[in-house]
Short mmCIF file of C-alpha atoms in Angstrom, two decimals:
data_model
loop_
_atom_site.label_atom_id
_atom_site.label_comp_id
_atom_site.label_asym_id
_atom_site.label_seq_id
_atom_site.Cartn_x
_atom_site.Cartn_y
_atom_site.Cartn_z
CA UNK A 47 23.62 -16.60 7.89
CA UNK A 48 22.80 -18.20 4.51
CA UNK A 49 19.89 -19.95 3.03
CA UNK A 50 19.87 -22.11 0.30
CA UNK A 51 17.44 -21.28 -2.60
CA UNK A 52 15.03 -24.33 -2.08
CA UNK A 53 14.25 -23.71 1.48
CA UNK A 54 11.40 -24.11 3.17
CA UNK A 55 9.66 -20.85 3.93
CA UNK A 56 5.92 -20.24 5.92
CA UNK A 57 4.54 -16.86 5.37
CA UNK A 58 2.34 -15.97 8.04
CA UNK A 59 -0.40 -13.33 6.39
CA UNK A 60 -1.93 -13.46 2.75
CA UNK A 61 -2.26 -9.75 2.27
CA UNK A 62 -0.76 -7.99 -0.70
CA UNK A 63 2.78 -8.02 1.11
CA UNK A 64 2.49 -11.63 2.13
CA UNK A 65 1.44 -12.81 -1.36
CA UNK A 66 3.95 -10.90 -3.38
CA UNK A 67 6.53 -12.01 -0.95
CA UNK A 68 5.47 -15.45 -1.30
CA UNK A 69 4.98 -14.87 -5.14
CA UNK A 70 9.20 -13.78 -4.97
CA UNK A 71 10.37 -17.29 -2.69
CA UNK A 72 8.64 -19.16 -4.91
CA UNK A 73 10.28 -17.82 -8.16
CA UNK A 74 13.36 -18.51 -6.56
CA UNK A 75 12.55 -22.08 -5.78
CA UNK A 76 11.63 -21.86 -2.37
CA UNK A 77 8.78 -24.39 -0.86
CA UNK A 78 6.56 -21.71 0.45
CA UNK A 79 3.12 -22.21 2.36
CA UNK A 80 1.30 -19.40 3.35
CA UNK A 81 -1.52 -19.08 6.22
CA UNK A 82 -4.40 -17.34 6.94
CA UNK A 83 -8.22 -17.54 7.37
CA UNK A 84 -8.88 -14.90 4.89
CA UNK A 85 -6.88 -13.87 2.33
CA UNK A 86 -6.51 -10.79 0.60
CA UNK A 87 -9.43 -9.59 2.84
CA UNK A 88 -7.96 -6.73 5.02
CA UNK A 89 -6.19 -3.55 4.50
CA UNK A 90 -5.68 -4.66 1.25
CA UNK A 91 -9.00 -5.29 0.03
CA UNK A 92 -9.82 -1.34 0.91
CA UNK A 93 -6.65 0.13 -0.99
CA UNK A 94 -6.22 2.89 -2.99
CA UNK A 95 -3.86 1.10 -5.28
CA UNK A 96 -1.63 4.12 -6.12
CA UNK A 97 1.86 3.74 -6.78
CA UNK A 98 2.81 7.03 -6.04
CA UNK A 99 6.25 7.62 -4.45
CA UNK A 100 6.40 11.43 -5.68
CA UNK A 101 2.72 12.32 -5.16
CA UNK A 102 2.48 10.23 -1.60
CA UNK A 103 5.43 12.10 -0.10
CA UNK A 104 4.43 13.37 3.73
CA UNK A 105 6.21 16.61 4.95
CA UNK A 106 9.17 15.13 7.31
CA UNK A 107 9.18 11.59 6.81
CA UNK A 108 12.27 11.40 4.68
CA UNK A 109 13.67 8.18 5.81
CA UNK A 110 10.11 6.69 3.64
CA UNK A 111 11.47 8.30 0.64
CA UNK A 112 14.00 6.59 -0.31
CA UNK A 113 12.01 3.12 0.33
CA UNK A 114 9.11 4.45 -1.94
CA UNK A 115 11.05 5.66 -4.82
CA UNK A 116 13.39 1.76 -5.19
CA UNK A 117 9.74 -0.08 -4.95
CA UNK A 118 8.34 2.07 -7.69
CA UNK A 119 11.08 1.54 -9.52
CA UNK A 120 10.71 -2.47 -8.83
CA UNK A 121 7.09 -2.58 -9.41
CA UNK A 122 7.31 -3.32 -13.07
CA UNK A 123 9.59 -6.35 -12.35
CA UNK A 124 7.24 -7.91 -10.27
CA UNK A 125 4.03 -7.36 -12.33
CA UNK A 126 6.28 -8.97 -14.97
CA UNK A 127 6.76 -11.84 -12.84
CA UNK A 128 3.27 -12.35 -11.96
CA UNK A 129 1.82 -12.15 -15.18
CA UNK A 130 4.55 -14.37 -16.47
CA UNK A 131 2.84 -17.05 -14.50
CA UNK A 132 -1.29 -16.26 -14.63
CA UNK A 133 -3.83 -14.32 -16.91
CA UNK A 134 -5.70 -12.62 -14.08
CA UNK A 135 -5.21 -9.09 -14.53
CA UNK A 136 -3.39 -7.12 -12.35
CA UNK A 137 -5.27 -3.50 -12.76
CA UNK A 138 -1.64 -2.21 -13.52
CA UNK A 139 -2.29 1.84 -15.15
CA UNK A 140 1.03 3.84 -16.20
CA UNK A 141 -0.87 7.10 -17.08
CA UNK A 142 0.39 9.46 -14.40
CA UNK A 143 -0.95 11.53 -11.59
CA UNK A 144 -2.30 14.88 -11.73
CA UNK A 145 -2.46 16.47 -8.23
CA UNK A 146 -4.23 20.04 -8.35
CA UNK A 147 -5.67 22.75 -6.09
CA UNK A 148 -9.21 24.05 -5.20
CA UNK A 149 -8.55 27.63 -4.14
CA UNK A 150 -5.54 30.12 -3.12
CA UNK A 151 -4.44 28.65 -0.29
CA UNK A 152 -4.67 24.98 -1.84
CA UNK A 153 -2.22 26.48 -4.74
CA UNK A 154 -0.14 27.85 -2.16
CA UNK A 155 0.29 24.33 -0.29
CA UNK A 156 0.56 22.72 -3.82
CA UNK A 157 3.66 25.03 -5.08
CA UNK A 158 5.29 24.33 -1.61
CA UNK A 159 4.54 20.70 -2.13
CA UNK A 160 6.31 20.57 -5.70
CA UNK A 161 9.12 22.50 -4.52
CA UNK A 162 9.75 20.15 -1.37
CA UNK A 163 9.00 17.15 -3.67
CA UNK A 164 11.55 18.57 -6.63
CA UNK A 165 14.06 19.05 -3.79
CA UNK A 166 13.76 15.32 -2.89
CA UNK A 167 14.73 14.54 -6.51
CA UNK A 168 10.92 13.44 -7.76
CA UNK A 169 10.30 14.25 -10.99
CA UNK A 170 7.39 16.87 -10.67
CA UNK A 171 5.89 18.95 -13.39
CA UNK A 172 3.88 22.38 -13.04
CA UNK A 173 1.21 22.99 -15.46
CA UNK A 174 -1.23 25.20 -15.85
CA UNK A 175 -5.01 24.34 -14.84
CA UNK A 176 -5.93 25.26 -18.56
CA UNK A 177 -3.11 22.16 -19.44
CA UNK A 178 -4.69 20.06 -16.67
CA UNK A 179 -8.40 20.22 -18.29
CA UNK A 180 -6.70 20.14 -21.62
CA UNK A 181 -6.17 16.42 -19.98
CA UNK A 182 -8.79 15.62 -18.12
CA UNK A 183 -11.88 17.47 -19.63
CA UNK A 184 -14.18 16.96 -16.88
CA UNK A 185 -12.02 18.85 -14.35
CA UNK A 186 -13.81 21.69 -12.55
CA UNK A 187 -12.93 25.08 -14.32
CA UNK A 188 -12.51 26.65 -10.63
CA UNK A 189 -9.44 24.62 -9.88
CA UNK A 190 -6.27 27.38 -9.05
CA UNK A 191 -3.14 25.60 -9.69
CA UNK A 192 -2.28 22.13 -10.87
CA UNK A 193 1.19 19.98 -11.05
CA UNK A 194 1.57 16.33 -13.15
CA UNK A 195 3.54 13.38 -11.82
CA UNK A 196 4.31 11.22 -14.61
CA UNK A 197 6.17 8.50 -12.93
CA UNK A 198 3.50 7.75 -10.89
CA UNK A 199 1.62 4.20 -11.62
CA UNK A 200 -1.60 2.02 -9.94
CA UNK A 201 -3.21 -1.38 -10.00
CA UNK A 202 -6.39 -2.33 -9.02
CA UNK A 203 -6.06 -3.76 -5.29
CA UNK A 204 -8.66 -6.09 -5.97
CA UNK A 205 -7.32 -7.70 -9.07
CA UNK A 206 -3.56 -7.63 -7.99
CA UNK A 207 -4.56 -9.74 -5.28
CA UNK A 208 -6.75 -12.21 -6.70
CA UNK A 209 -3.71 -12.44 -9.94
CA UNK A 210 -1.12 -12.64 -7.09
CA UNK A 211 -2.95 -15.97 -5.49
CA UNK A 212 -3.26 -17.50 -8.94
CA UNK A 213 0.09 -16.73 -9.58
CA UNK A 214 1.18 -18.18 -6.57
CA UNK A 215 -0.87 -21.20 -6.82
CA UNK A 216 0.93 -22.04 -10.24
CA UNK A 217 4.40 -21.56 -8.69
CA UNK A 218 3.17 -24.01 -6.33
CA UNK A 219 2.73 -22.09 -3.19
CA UNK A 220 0.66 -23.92 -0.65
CA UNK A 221 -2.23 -21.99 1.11
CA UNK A 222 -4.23 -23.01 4.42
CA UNK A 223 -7.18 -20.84 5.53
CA UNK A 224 -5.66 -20.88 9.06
CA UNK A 225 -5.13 -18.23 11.78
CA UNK A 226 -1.22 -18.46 13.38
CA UNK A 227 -1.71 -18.09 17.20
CA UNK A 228 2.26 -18.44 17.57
CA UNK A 229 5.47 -18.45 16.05
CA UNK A 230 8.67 -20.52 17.80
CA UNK A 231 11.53 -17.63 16.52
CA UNK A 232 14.01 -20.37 17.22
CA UNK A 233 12.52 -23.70 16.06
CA UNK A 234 10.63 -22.32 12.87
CA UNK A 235 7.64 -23.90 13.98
CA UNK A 236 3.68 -22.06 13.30
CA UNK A 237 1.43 -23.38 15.97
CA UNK A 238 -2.34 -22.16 14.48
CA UNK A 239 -6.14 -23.85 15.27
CA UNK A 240 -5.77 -26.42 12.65
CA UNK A 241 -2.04 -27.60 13.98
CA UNK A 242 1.70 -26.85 13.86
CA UNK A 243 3.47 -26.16 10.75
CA UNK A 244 7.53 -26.13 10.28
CA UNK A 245 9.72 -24.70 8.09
CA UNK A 246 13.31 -23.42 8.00
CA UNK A 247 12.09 -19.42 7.95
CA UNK A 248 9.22 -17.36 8.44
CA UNK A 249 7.83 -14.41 7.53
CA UNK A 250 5.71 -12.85 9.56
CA UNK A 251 3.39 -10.56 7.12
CA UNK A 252 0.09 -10.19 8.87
CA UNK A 253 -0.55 -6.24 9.19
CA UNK A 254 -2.49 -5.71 12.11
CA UNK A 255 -2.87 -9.28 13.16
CA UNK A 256 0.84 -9.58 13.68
CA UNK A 257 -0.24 -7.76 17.07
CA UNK A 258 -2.02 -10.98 18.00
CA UNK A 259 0.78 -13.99 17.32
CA UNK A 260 3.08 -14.58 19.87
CA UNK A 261 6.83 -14.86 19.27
CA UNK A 262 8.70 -12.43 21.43
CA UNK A 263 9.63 -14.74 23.97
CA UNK A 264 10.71 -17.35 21.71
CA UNK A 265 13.43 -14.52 20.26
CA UNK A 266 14.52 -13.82 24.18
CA UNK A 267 12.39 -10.43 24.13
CA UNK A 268 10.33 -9.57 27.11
CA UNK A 269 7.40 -7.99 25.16
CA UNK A 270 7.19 -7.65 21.51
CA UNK A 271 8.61 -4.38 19.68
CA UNK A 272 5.80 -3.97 17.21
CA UNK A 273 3.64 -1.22 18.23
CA UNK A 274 0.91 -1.30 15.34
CA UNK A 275 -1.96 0.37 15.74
CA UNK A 276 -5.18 0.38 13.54
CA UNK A 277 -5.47 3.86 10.93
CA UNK A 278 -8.87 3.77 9.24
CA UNK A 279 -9.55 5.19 5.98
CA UNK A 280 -13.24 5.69 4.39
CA UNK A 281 -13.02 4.74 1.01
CA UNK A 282 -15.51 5.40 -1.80
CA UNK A 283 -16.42 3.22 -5.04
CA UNK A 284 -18.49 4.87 -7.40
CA UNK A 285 -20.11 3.63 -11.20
CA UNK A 286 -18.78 5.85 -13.87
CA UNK A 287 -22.15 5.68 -16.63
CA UNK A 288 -21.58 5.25 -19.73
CA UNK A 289 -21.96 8.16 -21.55
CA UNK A 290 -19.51 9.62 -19.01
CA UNK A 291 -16.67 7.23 -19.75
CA UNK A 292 -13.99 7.96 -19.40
CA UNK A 293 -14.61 9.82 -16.58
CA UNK A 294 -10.53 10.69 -15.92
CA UNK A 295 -7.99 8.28 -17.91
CA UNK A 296 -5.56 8.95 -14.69
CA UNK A 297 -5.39 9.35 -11.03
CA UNK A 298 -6.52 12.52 -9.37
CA UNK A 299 -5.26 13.90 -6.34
CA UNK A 300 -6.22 17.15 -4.92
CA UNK A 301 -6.46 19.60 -2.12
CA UNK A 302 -10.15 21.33 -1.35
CA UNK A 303 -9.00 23.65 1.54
CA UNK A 304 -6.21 21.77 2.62
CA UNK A 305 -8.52 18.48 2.73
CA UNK A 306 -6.85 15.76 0.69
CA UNK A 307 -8.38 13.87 -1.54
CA UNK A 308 -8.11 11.09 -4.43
CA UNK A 309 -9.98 9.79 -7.78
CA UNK A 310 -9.00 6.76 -9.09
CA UNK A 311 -10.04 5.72 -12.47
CA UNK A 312 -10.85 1.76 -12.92
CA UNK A 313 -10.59 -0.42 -15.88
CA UNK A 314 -13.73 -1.94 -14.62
CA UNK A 315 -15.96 1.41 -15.22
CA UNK A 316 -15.97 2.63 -11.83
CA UNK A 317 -14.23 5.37 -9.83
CA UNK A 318 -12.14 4.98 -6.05
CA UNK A 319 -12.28 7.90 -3.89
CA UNK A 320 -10.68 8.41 -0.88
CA UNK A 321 -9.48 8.58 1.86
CA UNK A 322 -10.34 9.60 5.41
CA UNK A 323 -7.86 8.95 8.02
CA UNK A 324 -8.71 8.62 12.00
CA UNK A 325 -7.78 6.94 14.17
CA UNK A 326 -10.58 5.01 16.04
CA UNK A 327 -12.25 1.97 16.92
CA UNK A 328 -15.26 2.18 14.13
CA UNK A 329 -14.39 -0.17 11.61
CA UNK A 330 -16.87 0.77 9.52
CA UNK A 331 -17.89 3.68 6.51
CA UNK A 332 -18.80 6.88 8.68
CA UNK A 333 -21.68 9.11 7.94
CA UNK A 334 -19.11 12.14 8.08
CA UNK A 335 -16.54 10.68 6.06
CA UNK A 336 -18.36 9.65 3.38
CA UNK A 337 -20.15 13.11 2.96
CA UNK A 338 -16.53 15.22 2.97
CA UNK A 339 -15.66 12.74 0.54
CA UNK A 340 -18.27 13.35 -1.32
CA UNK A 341 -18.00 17.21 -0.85
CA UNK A 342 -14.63 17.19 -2.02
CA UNK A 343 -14.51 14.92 -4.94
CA UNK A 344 -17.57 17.48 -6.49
CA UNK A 345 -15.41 20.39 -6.24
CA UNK A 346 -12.51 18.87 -8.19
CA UNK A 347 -14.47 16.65 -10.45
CA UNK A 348 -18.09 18.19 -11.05
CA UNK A 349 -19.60 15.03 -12.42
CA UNK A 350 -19.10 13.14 -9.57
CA UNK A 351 -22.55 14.07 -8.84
CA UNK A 352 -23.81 12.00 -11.80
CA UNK A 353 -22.24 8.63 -10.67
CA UNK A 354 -24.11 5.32 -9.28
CA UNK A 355 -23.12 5.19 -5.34
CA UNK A 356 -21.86 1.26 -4.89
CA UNK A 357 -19.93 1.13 -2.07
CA UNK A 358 -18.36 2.70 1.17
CA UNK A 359 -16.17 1.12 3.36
CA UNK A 360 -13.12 1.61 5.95
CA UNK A 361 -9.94 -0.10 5.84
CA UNK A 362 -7.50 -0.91 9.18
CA UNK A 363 -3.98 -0.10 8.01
CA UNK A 364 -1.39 -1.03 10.08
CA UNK A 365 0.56 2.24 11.51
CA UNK A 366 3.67 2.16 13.80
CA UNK A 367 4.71 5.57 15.53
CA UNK A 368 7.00 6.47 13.27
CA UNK A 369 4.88 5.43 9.66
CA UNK A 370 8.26 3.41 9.14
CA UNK A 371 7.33 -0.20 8.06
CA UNK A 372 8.87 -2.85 10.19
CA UNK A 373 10.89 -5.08 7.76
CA UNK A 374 14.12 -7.08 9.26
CA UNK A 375 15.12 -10.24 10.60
CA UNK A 376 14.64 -10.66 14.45
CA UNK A 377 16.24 -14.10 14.76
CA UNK A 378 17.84 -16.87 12.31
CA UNK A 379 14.09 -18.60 11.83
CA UNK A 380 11.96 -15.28 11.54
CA UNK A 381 11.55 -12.36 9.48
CA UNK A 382 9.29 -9.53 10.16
CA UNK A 383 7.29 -7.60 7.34
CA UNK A 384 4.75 -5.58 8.54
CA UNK A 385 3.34 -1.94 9.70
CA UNK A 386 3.35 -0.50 5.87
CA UNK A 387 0.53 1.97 6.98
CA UNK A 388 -0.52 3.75 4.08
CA UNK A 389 2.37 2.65 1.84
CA UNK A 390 1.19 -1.07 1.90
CA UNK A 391 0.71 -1.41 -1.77
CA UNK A 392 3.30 0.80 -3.25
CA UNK A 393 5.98 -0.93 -0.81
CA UNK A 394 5.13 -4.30 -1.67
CA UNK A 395 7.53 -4.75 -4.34
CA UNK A 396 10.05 -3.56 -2.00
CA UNK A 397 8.82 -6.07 0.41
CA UNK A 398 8.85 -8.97 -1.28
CA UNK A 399 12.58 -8.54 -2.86
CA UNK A 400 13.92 -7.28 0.18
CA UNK A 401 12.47 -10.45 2.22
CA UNK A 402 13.15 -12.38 -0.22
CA UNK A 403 17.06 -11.19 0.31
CA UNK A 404 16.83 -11.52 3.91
CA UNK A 405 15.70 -15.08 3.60
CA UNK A 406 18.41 -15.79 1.29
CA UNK A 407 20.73 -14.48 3.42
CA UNK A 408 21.81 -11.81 0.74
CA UNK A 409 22.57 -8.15 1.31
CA UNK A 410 19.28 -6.62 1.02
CA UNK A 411 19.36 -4.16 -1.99
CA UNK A 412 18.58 -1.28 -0.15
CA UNK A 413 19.48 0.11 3.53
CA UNK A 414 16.89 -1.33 5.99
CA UNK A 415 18.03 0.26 9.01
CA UNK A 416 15.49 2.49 9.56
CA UNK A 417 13.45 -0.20 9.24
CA UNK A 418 14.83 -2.69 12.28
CA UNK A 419 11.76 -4.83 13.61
CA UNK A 420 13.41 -3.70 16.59
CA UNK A 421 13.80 0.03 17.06
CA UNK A 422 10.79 0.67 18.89
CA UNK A 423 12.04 -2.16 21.88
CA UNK A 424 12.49 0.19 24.57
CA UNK A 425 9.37 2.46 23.97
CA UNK A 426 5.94 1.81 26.18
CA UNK A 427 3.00 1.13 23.96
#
């Protein structure tokens, strides 16, 4: 099929995906409204930020590789775009990763690590821990091995979303605090609380919520293929004080006994660390989580101890069984974009191009197969 480049598009979901994807159509001269009752206020809002398609690489999951590396390398074009169009900042940091180890067995998992992710064609750098302190003062002097990413980049959730929404706004997106209840996959039409709304696409980009809008039927399925399920994450903010800053100038990422576990710097003074996974129905901070956290971060960065506590909290990111986003067009009206798991913010650049190809009727720019809205049709929840 093909759309014309002023088309009408409704994307359902105001997360970072659905906003940079909306931030994309409307570039392109699309009429795009967006809905939800809260944006930018779920997985999103808890986020690590990390743009890390070398240090974020999972043992086995090689179809995600490929996907992660062509959305880092797109993630300067669309910060580009967005700041072309507001001054809220974006949080955007290009100083690297360093990813090091807190004993033996930590090194051992780390060299393995570098040599799987050198194999995989990221560009991967072993230093010594002597370099690694060299760069980051504050390091502990125990660490046993340590390995710098260059490539790897961040922004600031928090920011990106709030300069994606003004940057949306002045491209003249539309936005309606509304919750969609149902999608027609053949008509175009959004049936939510406040009303229907029509367009000639949609995307559906709601993470978990997706789980909750009907359109199945309206595509001729008998049940819907997306099997999402809710993976929390505890996730730390911390106030760096001032005779401590900077505290690190780049991201952190280590291994304390085979525990992962991240430190974010923050233009704003204060430090992200994180993250817990599990998989439960506690949608809040956990008592346990916060303390190995806690545990963890002290062994790699000693003055974590000296920080003001602000803030713990658990994000819901949207798994599927495979970690494989679903991203693909399941009829000529509607495109899915959801299930980005613990990708969601590096993938978003990826995302929104790739959508924004789909809705365009365009060959996508890179292989979406493994990505079919679809695969998972024949599987029991």
């Amino acid at each position: 099929m093909s759309t014309s480049s002023d088309s009408s598009v409704i994307v359902v979901g105001a997360g970072v995906i659905g906003l940079a994807t909306a931030v994309e159509l409307a570039a392109r001269g699309h009429e795009v409204t967006v809905l939800d009752p809260a944006p930018a206020s779920g997985a999103s809002h808890y986020a690590g930020g990390m743009l890390a398609p070398a240090a974020e690489v999972v043992y086995q999951q090689d179809p995600l590789f490929p996907l992660m590396r062509a959305s880092g390398a797109w993630y300067p074009e669309l910060i580009d775009l967005v700041v072309q169009h507001t001054e809220v900042p974006t949080g955007y940091r290009a100083e690297g990763t360093l990813v090091v180890a807190a004993d033996r067995a930590d090194a051992q998992h780390l060299a393995e690590l570098a040599d799987y992710q050198s194999l995989h064609g990221m560009e991967v750098e072993r230093i010594t821990v002597r370099e690694a302190r060299r760069a980051e003062p504050l390091l502990s002097p125990r660490l046993t091995a340590a390995v710098s990413i260059p490539g790897d980049t961040q922004v600031l959730p928090r920011q990106w979303t709030a300069a994606l929404i003004s940057a949306a706004q002045a491209l003249g997106v539309r936005f309606f605090r509304t919750a969609a209840q149902s999608i027609n996959a053949d008509t175009g039409v959004v049936t939510t609380a406040a009303g229907e709304f029509e367009a000639e696409q949609v995307v559906l980009a709601a993470g978990l919520g997706a789980r909750d809008i009907e359109w199945a039927a309206s595509a001729g399925l008998e049940e819907s293929p997306l099997h999402l399920r809710a993976v929390y994450g505890d996730i730390l903010r911390l106030r760096v004080p001032d005779e401590l800053q900077p505290l690190l100038t780049r991201v952190v990422r280590g291994f304390v006994e085979d525990r992962p576990i991240y430190l974010i710097p923050r233009s704003d003074g204060t430090l992200a660390v994180g993250a817990t996974t599990r998989e439960d129905t506690l949608a809040t901070a956990q008592a346990g989580g916060v303390y190995s956290l806690l545990r963890d971060a002290t062994r790699v960065l000693p003055a974590v101890e000296e920080c003001e506590f602000l803030e713990a909290s658990a994000g819901a990111r949207p798994g599927t069984p495979d970690d494989l986003p679903y991203l693909g067009r399941v009829s000529d009206k509607l495109v899915i974009s959801t299930g980005y798991f613990r990708h969601g913010i590096l993938l978003t650049a990826l995302a929104a191009r790739c959508t924004r190809e789909l809705i365009e009727g365009t060959e996508p720019s890179i292989d979406l197969a493994a990505c079919s809205p679809l695969r998972h049709l024949k599987e029991q929840p």
